[in-house]
Amino acid sequence: MATSAKAAAVAELTDKFRSSNAAVLTEYRGLTVAQLKTLRRSLGENAQYAVVKNTLTQIAAREAGITLEDGLFAGPTAVAFVTGDPVESAKGLRDFAKENPNLIIKGGVLDGKALSADEIKKLADLESREVLLSKLAGAMKGKQSQAASLFQALPTKLVRTADALRAKLAEQGGAE
């Protein structure tokens, strides 16, 4: 590969690292072209899976300000660059790796922080961002309903107490 082509490849990879929310490094040795195509589809629309050269990827990561272990760049490496929800792509990789043991998740990066393979698998166990946000909204709505009921109960109780006091006074006034 000519020096100018290497420089262009590093620049492209650096840009992908910078524009991605997450990147997951995998070893794909033993996977067929058809399996790689299936893997790309399983990652979703917000991820791009690319076979990369280790040395150029290391340089690009460094230039993007990302520190990754040198051990991640051993063997044939491919990177899933995720621009959307990283949970969805992590689930796609985890599920594909279960069915195809030749795919090995090595590690990656999420918002500039290095992740181990186990951390990526834990990320895959999370619910999607939309589900978590809807659960939060439901919890907040429930708390608002409780607060509204509490605020409504205070004046209602005051009115009942005042009404009971008036009835008692009327009863005492009528008995004398």
PDB file of N, CA, C and O in Angstrom, residues 16 29 50 61 80 109:
ATOM      1  N   LYS A  16     -13.818   8.202  11.326  1.00  0.00           N
ATOM      2  CA  LYS A  16     -14.839   7.258  11.799  1.00  0.00           C
ATOM      3  C   LYS A  16     -14.806   7.137  13.322  1.00  0.00           C
ATOM      4  O   LYS A  16     -15.851   7.082  13.965  1.00  0.00           O
ATOM      5  N   ARG A  29     -11.783 -14.187  12.063  1.00  0.00           N
ATOM      6  CA  ARG A  29     -11.132 -15.327  11.422  1.00  0.00           C
ATOM      7  C   ARG A  29     -12.081 -16.524  11.335  1.00  0.00           C
ATOM      8  O   ARG A  29     -12.710 -16.910  12.302  1.00  0.00           O
ATOM      9  N   ALA A  50     -16.331  -2.791   9.376  1.00  0.00           N
ATOM     10  CA  ALA A  50     -15.274  -2.714   8.369  1.00  0.00           C
ATOM     11  C   ALA A  50     -14.067  -3.540   8.796  1.00  0.00           C
ATOM     12  O   ALA A  50     -13.631  -3.484   9.943  1.00  0.00           O
ATOM     13  N   ALA A  61      -6.709   5.468  15.835  1.00  0.00           N
ATOM     14  CA  ALA A  61      -7.281   5.577  17.180  1.00  0.00           C
ATOM     15  C   ALA A  61      -6.483   6.574  18.009  1.00  0.00           C
ATOM     16  O   ALA A  61      -7.051   7.418  18.712  1.00  0.00           O
ATOM     17  N   ALA A  80     -16.615  -2.404  14.293  1.00  0.00           N
ATOM     18  CA  ALA A  80     -17.988  -1.942  14.119  1.00  0.00           C
ATOM     19  C   ALA A  80     -18.045  -0.513  14.644  1.00  0.00           C
ATOM     20  O   ALA A  80     -17.907  -0.284  15.841  1.00  0.00           O
ATOM     21  N   VAL A 109     -14.516   0.850  22.399  1.00  0.00           N
ATOM     22  CA  VAL A 109     -14.527   2.173  23.015  1.00  0.00           C
ATOM     23  C   VAL A 109     -15.956   2.723  22.962  1.00  0.00           C
ATOM     24  O   VAL A 109     -16.673   2.502  21.997  1.00  0.00           O
TER      25      VAL A 109
END
